[in-house]
Amino acid sequence: MASNSFFLCHVLVMFSLASMSLSSSLSPYFYNHVCPEALQTIKRVVEDEVKQEKRMGASLLRLHFHDCFVNGCDASILLDKTTTIDSEKTAFVPNNNSIRGFDVIDKIKSRLINLGGPTWEVTLGRRDSTTASRTTANNDIPTPFMDLPALIKNFKKQSLNEKDLVALSGGHTLGFAQCFTFRNRIYNETNIDSTFARQRQANCPRSGGNSNLSPLDPTPALFDSKYFSNLVSKKGLLHSDQALFNGGQTDNLVKTYSTNVGTFSKDFAESMIKMGNIKPLLGNQGQIRVNCRKVN
């Protein structure tokens, strides 16, 4: 597949170019004439940021996911708290003290203004929301503690099916998780490899160390299929990860992805497109924010 940094550019364009659009439809060619250097500019910024901190790739992917699951892909997650904005950044379990990458978005926005993984075509033309909802973020973003029925129901609410659930969960091939999100799993659950559990306990005590990080799979800086191989071996870090391979209806798909990275990459790209098209604001809906973090 293409480099992880280039693959992430397709995610970041959702945020960075949303503030430059006025159209009633989405198109992958929306900015060809009005901002022809946009994609290359985004690519350069993301590559630089990921070179400086490999974890940033996973953080940007997560930022996009968490935006789309709250009232659609409208950049509402970028809004800071004000007297009238109940910022999604402080949603307790999914976002508070864990969601990151906002400075990268600001940098991309600034570079675009100055202009005057698998890859896929991103349909462009989204506008920005004028509101945010911490309550909706708490209710709609899936948590690391969910079992399979809850995950399926959560994704179905966004018009995403079981294949989308498994494929998009594969985004955990990148990045790390904080101790508090997997402590109960490594100390109390039985569907876990005992050696793997002991290894994770070394960096995640029964009390304290809530923000200690552990990789979500053995190669947290590479987009590969080892996340799924881990699940088959009962080495899923999060409860919600292992729930995908625990005797349920998603087991077969996990097995397929664990041995066929090509199929996983193809399905991941298709599911990213579906997720990126959740309730976009078009035409005169929303606004074009001057500052990504504030309503005009």
PDB file of N, CA and C in Angstrom, residues 52-154:
ATOM      1  N   GLN A  52       8.267  13.345  12.703  1.00  0.00           N
ATOM      2  CA  GLN A  52       8.648  13.840  14.022  1.00  0.00           C
ATOM      3  C   GLN A  52       8.079  12.970  15.135  1.00  0.00           C
ATOM      4  N   GLU A  53       6.875  12.440  14.927  1.00  0.00           N
ATOM      5  CA  GLU A  53       6.226  11.600  15.944  1.00  0.00           C
ATOM      6  C   GLU A  53       5.349  10.576  15.240  1.00  0.00           C
ATOM      7  N   LYS A  54       5.808   9.336  15.193  1.00  0.00           N
ATOM      8  CA  LYS A  54       5.081   8.301  14.458  1.00  0.00           C
ATOM      9  C   LYS A  54       3.673   8.092  15.003  1.00  0.00           C
ATOM     10  N   ARG A  55       3.485   8.324  16.292  1.00  0.00           N
ATOM     11  CA  ARG A  55       2.166   8.131  16.896  1.00  0.00           C
ATOM     12  C   ARG A  55       1.122   9.083  16.319  1.00  0.00           C
ATOM     13  N   MET A  56       1.578  10.206  15.742  1.00  0.00           N
ATOM     14  CA  MET A  56       0.639  11.205  15.238  1.00  0.00           C
ATOM     15  C   MET A  56      -0.243  10.639  14.132  1.00  0.00           C
ATOM     16  N   GLY A  57       0.257   9.695  13.355  1.00  0.00           N
ATOM     17  CA  GLY A  57      -0.560   9.095  12.307  1.00  0.00           C
ATOM     18  C   GLY A  57      -1.829   8.485  12.862  1.00  0.00           C
ATOM     19  N   ALA A  58      -1.684   7.685  13.916  1.00  0.00           N
ATOM     20  CA  ALA A  58      -2.847   7.065  14.545  1.00  0.00           C
ATOM     21  C   ALA A  58      -3.760   8.111  15.169  1.00  0.00           C
ATOM     22  N   SER A  59      -3.175   9.155  15.735  1.00  0.00           N
ATOM     23  CA  SER A  59      -3.973  10.200  16.382  1.00  0.00           C
ATOM     24  C   SER A  59      -4.858  10.930  15.379  1.00  0.00           C
ATOM     25  N   LEU A  60      -4.324  11.191  14.188  1.00  0.00           N
ATOM     26  CA  LEU A  60      -5.106  11.882  13.165  1.00  0.00           C
ATOM     27  C   LEU A  60      -6.226  10.996  12.628  1.00  0.00           C
ATOM     28  N   LEU A  61      -5.939   9.717  12.471  1.00  0.00           N
ATOM     29  CA  LEU A  61      -6.967   8.782  12.029  1.00  0.00           C
ATOM     30  C   LEU A  61      -8.097   8.715  13.049  1.00  0.00           C
ATOM     31  N   ARG A  62      -7.740   8.664  14.324  1.00  0.00           N
ATOM     32  CA  ARG A  62      -8.732   8.614  15.404  1.00  0.00           C
ATOM     33  C   ARG A  62      -9.556   9.902  15.452  1.00  0.00           C
ATOM     34  N   LEU A  63      -8.902  11.024  15.222  1.00  0.00           N
ATOM     35  CA  LEU A  63      -9.596  12.311  15.220  1.00  0.00           C
ATOM     36  C   LEU A  63     -10.691  12.330  14.160  1.00  0.00           C
ATOM     37  N   HIS A  64     -10.382  11.832  12.982  1.00  0.00           N
ATOM     38  CA  HIS A  64     -11.367  11.767  11.894  1.00  0.00           C
ATOM     39  C   HIS A  64     -12.527  10.853  12.269  1.00  0.00           C
ATOM     40  N   PHE A  65     -12.225   9.689  12.809  1.00  0.00           N
ATOM     41  CA  PHE A  65     -13.250   8.724  13.212  1.00  0.00           C
ATOM     42  C   PHE A  65     -14.194   9.345  14.242  1.00  0.00           C
ATOM     43  N   HIS A  66     -13.635   9.983  15.256  1.00  0.00           N
ATOM     44  CA  HIS A  66     -14.453  10.545  16.334  1.00  0.00           C
ATOM     45  C   HIS A  66     -15.280  11.735  15.859  1.00  0.00           C
ATOM     46  N   ASP A  67     -14.812  12.444  14.858  1.00  0.00           N
ATOM     47  CA  ASP A  67     -15.619  13.526  14.287  1.00  0.00           C
ATOM     48  C   ASP A  67     -16.827  12.960  13.560  1.00  0.00           C
ATOM     49  N   CYS A  68     -16.606  11.963  12.721  1.00  0.00           N
ATOM     50  CA  CYS A  68     -17.682  11.431  11.879  1.00  0.00           C
ATOM     51  C   CYS A  68     -18.790  10.775  12.693  1.00  0.00           C
ATOM     52  N   PHE A  69     -18.460  10.207  13.853  1.00  0.00           N
ATOM     53  CA  PHE A  69     -19.456   9.497  14.639  1.00  0.00           C
ATOM     54  C   PHE A  69     -20.344  10.428  15.456  1.00  0.00           C
ATOM     55  N   VAL A  70     -20.085  11.722  15.428  1.00  0.00           N
ATOM     56  CA  VAL A  70     -20.916  12.686  16.161  1.00  0.00           C
ATOM     57  C   VAL A  70     -21.542  13.649  15.161  1.00  0.00           C
ATOM     58  N   ASN A  71     -22.764  13.360  14.766  1.00  0.00           N
ATOM     59  CA  ASN A  71     -23.517  14.208  13.831  1.00  0.00           C
ATOM     60  C   ASN A  71     -22.847  14.358  12.471  1.00  0.00           C
ATOM     61  N   GLY A  72     -22.058  13.372  12.065  1.00  0.00           N
ATOM     62  CA  GLY A  72     -21.460  13.392  10.739  1.00  0.00           C
ATOM     63  C   GLY A  72     -20.098  14.061  10.687  1.00  0.00           C
ATOM     64  N   CYS A  73     -19.481  14.005   9.501  1.00  0.00           N
ATOM     65  CA  CYS A  73     -18.118  14.526   9.305  1.00  0.00           C
ATOM     66  C   CYS A  73     -18.182  16.025   9.042  1.00  0.00           C
ATOM     67  N   ASP A  74     -18.278  16.807  10.105  1.00  0.00           N
ATOM     68  CA  ASP A  74     -18.512  18.247   9.965  1.00  0.00           C
ATOM     69  C   ASP A  74     -17.493  19.096  10.714  1.00  0.00           C
ATOM     70  N   ALA A  75     -16.398  18.476  11.174  1.00  0.00           N
ATOM     71  CA  ALA A  75     -15.332  19.184  11.895  1.00  0.00           C
ATOM     72  C   ALA A  75     -15.802  19.770  13.220  1.00  0.00           C
ATOM     73  N   SER A  76     -16.912  19.261  13.766  1.00  0.00           N
ATOM     74  CA  SER A  76     -17.392  19.769  15.055  1.00  0.00           C
ATOM     75  C   SER A  76     -16.407  19.457  16.176  1.00  0.00           C
ATOM     76  N   ILE A  77     -15.613  18.404  16.014  1.00  0.00           N
ATOM     77  CA  ILE A  77     -14.661  18.029  17.064  1.00  0.00           C
ATOM     78  C   ILE A  77     -13.546  19.060  17.220  1.00  0.00           C
ATOM     79  N   LEU A  78     -13.374  19.915  16.235  1.00  0.00           N
ATOM     80  CA  LEU A  78     -12.309  20.922  16.294  1.00  0.00           C
ATOM     81  C   LEU A  78     -12.690  22.137  17.129  1.00  0.00           C
ATOM     82  N   LEU A  79     -13.979  22.307  17.425  1.00  0.00           N
ATOM     83  CA  LEU A  79     -14.445  23.510  18.115  1.00  0.00           C
ATOM     84  C   LEU A  79     -14.047  23.506  19.587  1.00  0.00           C
ATOM     85  N   ASP A  80     -13.466  24.610  20.044  1.00  0.00           N
ATOM     86  CA  ASP A  80     -13.128  24.782  21.453  1.00  0.00           C
ATOM     87  C   ASP A  80     -14.381  25.125  22.254  1.00  0.00           C
ATOM     88  N   LYS A  81     -14.311  24.910  23.556  1.00  0.00           N
ATOM     89  CA  LYS A  81     -15.428  25.221  24.444  1.00  0.00           C
ATOM     90  C   LYS A  81     -15.596  26.732  24.579  1.00  0.00           C
ATOM     91  N   THR A  82     -16.848  27.178  24.496  1.00  0.00           N
ATOM     92  CA  THR A  82     -17.197  28.576  24.749  1.00  0.00           C
ATOM     93  C   THR A  82     -18.476  28.578  25.575  1.00  0.00           C
ATOM     94  N   THR A  83     -19.036  29.759  25.797  1.00  0.00           N
ATOM     95  CA  THR A  83     -20.293  29.832  26.549  1.00  0.00           C
ATOM     96  C   THR A  83     -21.443  29.196  25.780  1.00  0.00           C
ATOM     97  N   THR A  84     -21.305  29.082  24.465  1.00  0.00           N
ATOM     98  CA  THR A  84     -22.382  28.505  23.648  1.00  0.00           C
ATOM     99  C   THR A  84     -22.004  27.179  22.993  1.00  0.00           C
ATOM    100  N   ILE A  85     -20.722  26.789  23.066  1.00  0.00           N
ATOM    101  CA  ILE A  85     -20.262  25.538  22.456  1.00  0.00           C
ATOM    102  C   ILE A  85     -19.860  24.557  23.547  1.00  0.00           C
ATOM    103  N   ASP A  86     -20.547  23.416  23.617  1.00  0.00           N
ATOM    104  CA  ASP A  86     -20.207  22.351  24.563  1.00  0.00           C
ATOM    105  C   ASP A  86     -19.233  21.410  23.853  1.00  0.00           C
ATOM    106  N   SER A  87     -17.970  21.736  23.926  1.00  0.00           N
ATOM    107  CA  SER A  87     -16.954  21.096  23.092  1.00  0.00           C
ATOM    108  C   SER A  87     -16.905  19.579  23.243  1.00  0.00           C
ATOM    109  N   GLU A  88     -16.783  18.904  22.096  1.00  0.00           N
ATOM    110  CA  GLU A  88     -16.644  17.448  22.081  1.00  0.00           C
ATOM    111  C   GLU A  88     -15.270  17.000  22.559  1.00  0.00           C
ATOM    112  N   LYS A  89     -14.334  17.927  22.651  1.00  0.00           N
ATOM    113  CA  LYS A  89     -12.972  17.574  23.052  1.00  0.00           C
ATOM    114  C   LYS A  89     -12.915  17.022  24.470  1.00  0.00           C
ATOM    115  N   THR A  90     -13.911  17.364  25.295  1.00  0.00           N
ATOM    116  CA  THR A  90     -13.892  16.925  26.688  1.00  0.00           C
ATOM    117  C   THR A  90     -14.884  15.808  26.967  1.00  0.00           C
ATOM    118  N   ALA A  91     -15.421  15.175  25.915  1.00  0.00           N
ATOM    119  CA  ALA A  91     -16.277  14.002  26.128  1.00  0.00           C
ATOM    120  C   ALA A  91     -15.487  12.996  26.946  1.00  0.00           C
ATOM    121  N   PHE A  92     -16.071  12.473  28.030  1.00  0.00           N
ATOM    122  CA  PHE A  92     -15.279  11.818  29.076  1.00  0.00           C
ATOM    123  C   PHE A  92     -14.446  10.629  28.603  1.00  0.00           C
ATOM    124  N   VAL A  93     -15.102   9.541  28.214  1.00  0.00           N
ATOM    125  CA  VAL A  93     -14.341   8.341  27.853  1.00  0.00           C
ATOM    126  C   VAL A  93     -13.652   8.470  26.501  1.00  0.00           C
ATOM    127  N   PRO A  94     -14.368   8.898  25.443  1.00  0.00           N
ATOM    128  CA  PRO A  94     -13.727   8.835  24.127  1.00  0.00           C
ATOM    129  C   PRO A  94     -12.672   9.892  23.848  1.00  0.00           C
ATOM    130  N   ASN A  95     -12.790  11.080  24.437  1.00  0.00           N
ATOM    131  CA  ASN A  95     -11.938  12.186  23.987  1.00  0.00           C
ATOM    132  C   ASN A  95     -11.099  12.860  25.065  1.00  0.00           C
ATOM    133  N   ASN A  96     -11.605  13.006  26.266  1.00  0.00           N
ATOM    134  CA  ASN A  96     -10.958  13.835  27.273  1.00  0.00           C
ATOM    135  C   ASN A  96      -9.538  13.352  27.579  1.00  0.00           C
ATOM    136  N   ASN A  97      -8.582  14.248  27.430  1.00  0.00           N
ATOM    137  CA  ASN A  97      -7.165  13.959  27.684  1.00  0.00           C
ATOM    138  C   ASN A  97      -6.594  12.858  26.793  1.00  0.00           C
ATOM    139  N   SER A  98      -7.256  12.566  25.681  1.00  0.00           N
ATOM    140  CA  SER A  98      -6.735  11.505  24.811  1.00  0.00           C
ATOM    141  C   SER A  98      -6.782  11.860  23.331  1.00  0.00           C
ATOM    142  N   ILE A  99      -7.758  12.656  22.916  1.00  0.00           N
ATOM    143  CA  ILE A  99      -7.839  13.019  21.500  1.00  0.00           C
ATOM    144  C   ILE A  99      -6.785  14.087  21.214  1.00  0.00           C
ATOM    145  N   ARG A 100      -6.083  13.976  20.084  1.00  0.00           N
ATOM    146  CA  ARG A 100      -4.978  14.891  19.804  1.00  0.00           C
ATOM    147  C   ARG A 100      -4.805  15.072  18.302  1.00  0.00           C
ATOM    148  N   GLY A 101      -3.950  16.005  17.924  1.00  0.00           N
ATOM    149  CA  GLY A 101      -3.704  16.284  16.516  1.00  0.00           C
ATOM    150  C   GLY A 101      -4.257  17.620  16.057  1.00  0.00           C
ATOM    151  N   PHE A 102      -4.845  18.379  16.987  1.00  0.00           N
ATOM    152  CA  PHE A 102      -5.469  19.651  16.609  1.00  0.00           C
ATOM    153  C   PHE A 102      -4.448  20.648  16.055  1.00  0.00           C
ATOM    154  N   ASP A 103      -3.244  20.643  16.609  1.00  0.00           N
ATOM    155  CA  ASP A 103      -2.214  21.565  16.124  1.00  0.00           C
ATOM    156  C   ASP A 103      -1.840  21.262  14.675  1.00  0.00           C
ATOM    157  N   VAL A 104      -1.892  19.985  14.303  1.00  0.00           N
ATOM    158  CA  VAL A 104      -1.581  19.614  12.920  1.00  0.00           C
ATOM    159  C   VAL A 104      -2.644  20.172  11.981  1.00  0.00           C
ATOM    160  N   ILE A 105      -3.906  20.082  12.395  1.00  0.00           N
ATOM    161  CA  ILE A 105      -4.996  20.628  11.584  1.00  0.00           C
ATOM    162  C   ILE A 105      -4.819  22.134  11.414  1.00  0.00           C
ATOM    163  N   ASP A 106      -4.467  22.816  12.514  1.00  0.00           N
ATOM    164  CA  ASP A 106      -4.245  24.259  12.438  1.00  0.00           C
ATOM    165  C   ASP A 106      -3.113  24.590  11.473  1.00  0.00           C
ATOM    166  N   LYS A 107      -2.057  23.803  11.510  1.00  0.00           N
ATOM    167  CA  LYS A 107      -0.914  24.049  10.632  1.00  0.00           C
ATOM    168  C   LYS A 107      -1.308  23.869   9.169  1.00  0.00           C
ATOM    169  N   ILE A 108      -2.069  22.810   8.884  1.00  0.00           N
ATOM    170  CA  ILE A 108      -2.519  22.573   7.509  1.00  0.00           C
ATOM    171  C   ILE A 108      -3.401  23.718   7.033  1.00  0.00           C
ATOM    172  N   LYS A 109      -4.330  24.136   7.887  1.00  0.00           N
ATOM    173  CA  LYS A 109      -5.219  25.243   7.540  1.00  0.00           C
ATOM    174  C   LYS A 109      -4.411  26.491   7.191  1.00  0.00           C
ATOM    175  N   SER A 110      -3.396  26.783   8.010  1.00  0.00           N
ATOM    176  CA  SER A 110      -2.560  27.956   7.776  1.00  0.00           C
ATOM    177  C   SER A 110      -1.816  27.852   6.451  1.00  0.00           C
ATOM    178  N   ARG A 111      -1.285  26.670   6.150  1.00  0.00           N
ATOM    179  CA  ARG A 111      -0.545  26.479   4.895  1.00  0.00           C
ATOM    180  C   ARG A 111      -1.471  26.643   3.688  1.00  0.00           C
ATOM    181  N   LEU A 112      -2.695  26.149   3.811  1.00  0.00           N
ATOM    182  CA  LEU A 112      -3.641  26.258   2.699  1.00  0.00           C
ATOM    183  C   LEU A 112      -4.018  27.711   2.441  1.00  0.00           C
ATOM    184  N   ILE A 113      -4.175  28.461   3.521  1.00  0.00           N
ATOM    185  CA  ILE A 113      -4.486  29.881   3.360  1.00  0.00           C
ATOM    186  C   ILE A 113      -3.329  30.595   2.669  1.00  0.00           C
ATOM    187  N   ASN A 114      -2.097  30.212   3.029  1.00  0.00           N
ATOM    188  CA  ASN A 114      -0.918  30.842   2.427  1.00  0.00           C
ATOM    189  C   ASN A 114      -0.788  30.523   0.941  1.00  0.00           C
ATOM    190  N   LEU A 115      -1.396  29.481   0.489  1.00  0.00           N
ATOM    191  CA  LEU A 115      -1.374  29.143  -0.934  1.00  0.00           C
ATOM    192  C   LEU A 115      -2.214  30.126  -1.731  1.00  0.00           C
ATOM    193  N   GLY A 116      -2.985  30.758  -1.013  1.00  0.00           N
ATOM    194  CA  GLY A 116      -3.914  31.727  -1.649  1.00  0.00           C
ATOM    195  C   GLY A 116      -5.072  30.871  -2.076  1.00  0.00           C
ATOM    196  N   GLY A 117      -0.859   2.734   3.846  1.00  0.00           N
ATOM    197  CA  GLY A 117      -1.864   2.648   3.916  1.00  0.00           C
ATOM    198  C   GLY A 117      -2.402   2.367   2.762  1.00  0.00           C
ATOM    199  N   PRO A 118      -3.739   2.127   2.289  1.00  0.00           N
ATOM    200  CA  PRO A 118      -4.404   2.225   1.002  1.00  0.00           C
ATOM    201  C   PRO A 118      -4.713   3.666   0.711  1.00  0.00           C
ATOM    202  N   THR A 119      -4.892   4.043  -0.540  1.00  0.00           N
ATOM    203  CA  THR A 119      -5.344   5.373  -0.896  1.00  0.00           C
ATOM    204  C   THR A 119      -6.710   5.275  -1.550  1.00  0.00           C
ATOM    205  N   TRP A 120      -7.463   6.358  -1.485  1.00  0.00           N
ATOM    206  CA  TRP A 120      -8.793   6.358  -2.083  1.00  0.00           C
ATOM    207  C   TRP A 120      -9.171   7.790  -2.418  1.00  0.00           C
ATOM    208  N   GLU A 121     -10.117   7.936  -3.319  1.00  0.00           N
ATOM    209  CA  GLU A 121     -10.592   9.269  -3.665  1.00  0.00           C
ATOM    210  C   GLU A 121     -11.491   9.787  -2.556  1.00  0.00           C
ATOM    211  N   VAL A 122     -11.203  10.976  -2.102  1.00  0.00           N
ATOM    212  CA  VAL A 122     -12.025  11.622  -1.087  1.00  0.00           C
ATOM    213  C   VAL A 122     -12.945  12.610  -1.778  1.00  0.00           C
ATOM    214  N   THR A 123     -14.245  12.425  -1.601  1.00  0.00           N
ATOM    215  CA  THR A 123     -15.176  13.400  -2.170  1.00  0.00           C
ATOM    216  C   THR A 123     -15.124  14.662  -1.319  1.00  0.00           C
ATOM    217  N   LEU A 124     -14.972  15.801  -1.973  1.00  0.00           N
ATOM    218  CA  LEU A 124     -14.715  17.060  -1.287  1.00  0.00           C
ATOM    219  C   LEU A 124     -15.895  18.012  -1.422  1.00  0.00           C
ATOM    220  N   GLY A 125     -15.920  19.016  -0.564  1.00  0.00           N
ATOM    221  CA  GLY A 125     -16.964  20.020  -0.632  1.00  0.00           C
ATOM    222  C   GLY A 125     -17.728  20.183   0.668  1.00  0.00           C
ATOM    223  N   ARG A 126     -17.246  19.557   1.747  1.00  0.00           N
ATOM    224  CA  ARG A 126     -17.938  19.668   3.033  1.00  0.00           C
ATOM    225  C   ARG A 126     -17.777  21.066   3.619  1.00  0.00           C
ATOM    226  N   ARG A 127     -18.788  21.448   4.416  1.00  0.00           N
ATOM    227  CA  ARG A 127     -18.702  22.693   5.166  1.00  0.00           C
ATOM    228  C   ARG A 127     -18.638  22.363   6.650  1.00  0.00           C
ATOM    229  N   ASP A 128     -18.413  23.398   7.465  1.00  0.00           N
ATOM    230  CA  ASP A 128     -18.178  23.209   8.890  1.00  0.00           C
ATOM    231  C   ASP A 128     -19.451  23.417   9.704  1.00  0.00           C
ATOM    232  N   SER A 129     -19.576  22.660  10.778  1.00  0.00           N
ATOM    233  CA  SER A 129     -20.721  22.818  11.665  1.00  0.00           C
ATOM    234  C   SER A 129     -20.587  24.103  12.476  1.00  0.00           C
ATOM    235  N   THR A 130     -21.698  24.553  13.001  1.00  0.00           N
ATOM    236  CA  THR A 130     -21.702  25.730  13.874  1.00  0.00           C
ATOM    237  C   THR A 130     -21.966  25.342  15.318  1.00  0.00           C
ATOM    238  N   THR A 131     -22.070  24.046  15.569  1.00  0.00           N
ATOM    239  CA  THR A 131     -22.317  23.552  16.918  1.00  0.00           C
ATOM    240  C   THR A 131     -21.452  22.326  17.185  1.00  0.00           C
ATOM    241  N   ALA A 132     -21.383  21.960  18.461  1.00  0.00           N
ATOM    242  CA  ALA A 132     -20.732  20.719  18.876  1.00  0.00           C
ATOM    243  C   ALA A 132     -21.568  20.130  19.999  1.00  0.00           C
ATOM    244  N   SER A 133     -21.394  18.847  20.299  1.00  0.00           N
ATOM    245  CA  SER A 133     -22.193  18.213  21.342  1.00  0.00           C
ATOM    246  C   SER A 133     -21.363  17.196  22.110  1.00  0.00           C
ATOM    247  N   ARG A 134     -20.986  17.570  23.319  1.00  0.00           N
ATOM    248  CA  ARG A 134     -20.257  16.637  24.178  1.00  0.00           C
ATOM    249  C   ARG A 134     -21.142  15.452  24.545  1.00  0.00           C
ATOM    250  N   THR A 135     -22.432  15.706  24.754  1.00  0.00           N
ATOM    251  CA  THR A 135     -23.360  14.626  25.101  1.00  0.00           C
ATOM    252  C   THR A 135     -23.441  13.597  23.985  1.00  0.00           C
ATOM    253  N   THR A 136     -23.565  14.063  22.748  1.00  0.00           N
ATOM    254  CA  THR A 136     -23.625  13.139  21.614  1.00  0.00           C
ATOM    255  C   THR A 136     -22.315  12.381  21.465  1.00  0.00           C
ATOM    256  N   ALA A 137     -21.206  13.054  21.712  1.00  0.00           N
ATOM    257  CA  ALA A 137     -19.907  12.377  21.644  1.00  0.00           C
ATOM    258  C   ALA A 137     -19.837  11.252  22.661  1.00  0.00           C
ATOM    259  N   ASN A 138     -20.289  11.520  23.881  1.00  0.00           N
ATOM    260  CA  ASN A 138     -20.278  10.484  24.915  1.00  0.00           C
ATOM    261  C   ASN A 138     -21.191   9.317  24.564  1.00  0.00           C
ATOM    262  N   ASN A 139     -22.296   9.614  23.883  1.00  0.00           N
ATOM    263  CA  ASN A 139     -23.274   8.571  23.569  1.00  0.00           C
ATOM    264  C   ASN A 139     -22.951   7.793  22.300  1.00  0.00           C
ATOM    265  N   ASP A 140     -22.349   8.449  21.304  1.00  0.00           N
ATOM    266  CA  ASP A 140     -22.250   7.848  19.972  1.00  0.00           C
ATOM    267  C   ASP A 140     -20.872   7.308  19.602  1.00  0.00           C
ATOM    268  N   ILE A 141     -19.817   7.800  20.213  1.00  0.00           N
ATOM    269  CA  ILE A 141     -18.487   7.268  19.894  1.00  0.00           C
ATOM    270  C   ILE A 141     -18.310   5.943  20.624  1.00  0.00           C
ATOM    271  N   PRO A 142     -17.964   4.871  19.920  1.00  0.00           N
ATOM    272  CA  PRO A 142     -17.806   3.574  20.584  1.00  0.00           C
ATOM    273  C   PRO A 142     -16.686   3.611  21.616  1.00  0.00           C
ATOM    274  N   THR A 143     -16.881   2.889  22.712  1.00  0.00           N
ATOM    275  CA  THR A 143     -15.887   2.875  23.781  1.00  0.00           C
ATOM    276  C   THR A 143     -15.075   1.583  23.740  1.00  0.00           C
ATOM    277  N   PRO A 144     -13.912   1.563  24.377  1.00  0.00           N
ATOM    278  CA  PRO A 144     -13.085   0.349  24.399  1.00  0.00           C
ATOM    279  C   PRO A 144     -13.648  -0.749  25.282  1.00  0.00           C
ATOM    280  N   PHE A 145     -14.780  -0.490  25.936  1.00  0.00           N
ATOM    281  CA  PHE A 145     -15.356  -1.465  26.856  1.00  0.00           C
ATOM    282  C   PHE A 145     -16.569  -2.185  26.267  1.00  0.00           C
ATOM    283  N   MET A 146     -16.935  -1.879  25.034  1.00  0.00           N
ATOM    284  CA  MET A 146     -18.131  -2.451  24.417  1.00  0.00           C
ATOM    285  C   MET A 146     -17.919  -3.899  23.993  1.00  0.00           C
ATOM    286  N   ASP A 147     -19.000  -4.690  24.101  1.00  0.00           N
ATOM    287  CA  ASP A 147     -18.979  -6.040  23.551  1.00  0.00           C
ATOM    288  C   ASP A 147     -19.501  -5.998  22.119  1.00  0.00           C
ATOM    289  N   LEU A 148     -19.534  -7.156  21.448  1.00  0.00           N
ATOM    290  CA  LEU A 148     -19.862  -7.169  20.025  1.00  0.00           C
ATOM    291  C   LEU A 148     -21.270  -6.659  19.719  1.00  0.00           C
ATOM    292  N   PRO A 149     -22.318  -7.103  20.424  1.00  0.00           N
ATOM    293  CA  PRO A 149     -23.658  -6.574  20.112  1.00  0.00           C
ATOM    294  C   PRO A 149     -23.735  -5.054  20.228  1.00  0.00           C
ATOM    295  N   ALA A 150     -23.086  -4.502  21.245  1.00  0.00           N
ATOM    296  CA  ALA A 150     -23.106  -3.048  21.419  1.00  0.00           C
ATOM    297  C   ALA A 150     -22.356  -2.347  20.290  1.00  0.00           C
ATOM    298  N   LEU A 151     -21.254  -2.931  19.850  1.00  0.00           N
ATOM    299  CA  LEU A 151     -20.491  -2.351  18.743  1.00  0.00           C
ATOM    300  C   LEU A 151     -21.295  -2.373  17.451  1.00  0.00           C
ATOM    301  N   ILE A 152     -21.939  -3.512  17.180  1.00  0.00           N
ATOM    302  CA  ILE A 152     -22.751  -3.630  15.963  1.00  0.00           C
ATOM    303  C   ILE A 152     -23.879  -2.601  15.978  1.00  0.00           C
ATOM    304  N   LYS A 153     -24.538  -2.454  17.117  1.00  0.00           N
ATOM    305  CA  LYS A 153     -25.620  -1.479  17.250  1.00  0.00           C
ATOM    306  C   LYS A 153     -25.094  -0.060  17.069  1.00  0.00           C
ATOM    307  N   ASN A 154     -23.934   0.218  17.644  1.00  0.00           N
ATOM    308  CA  ASN A 154     -23.332   1.540  17.547  1.00  0.00           C
ATOM    309  C   ASN A 154     -23.010   1.905  16.102  1.00  0.00           C
TER     310      ASN A 154
END
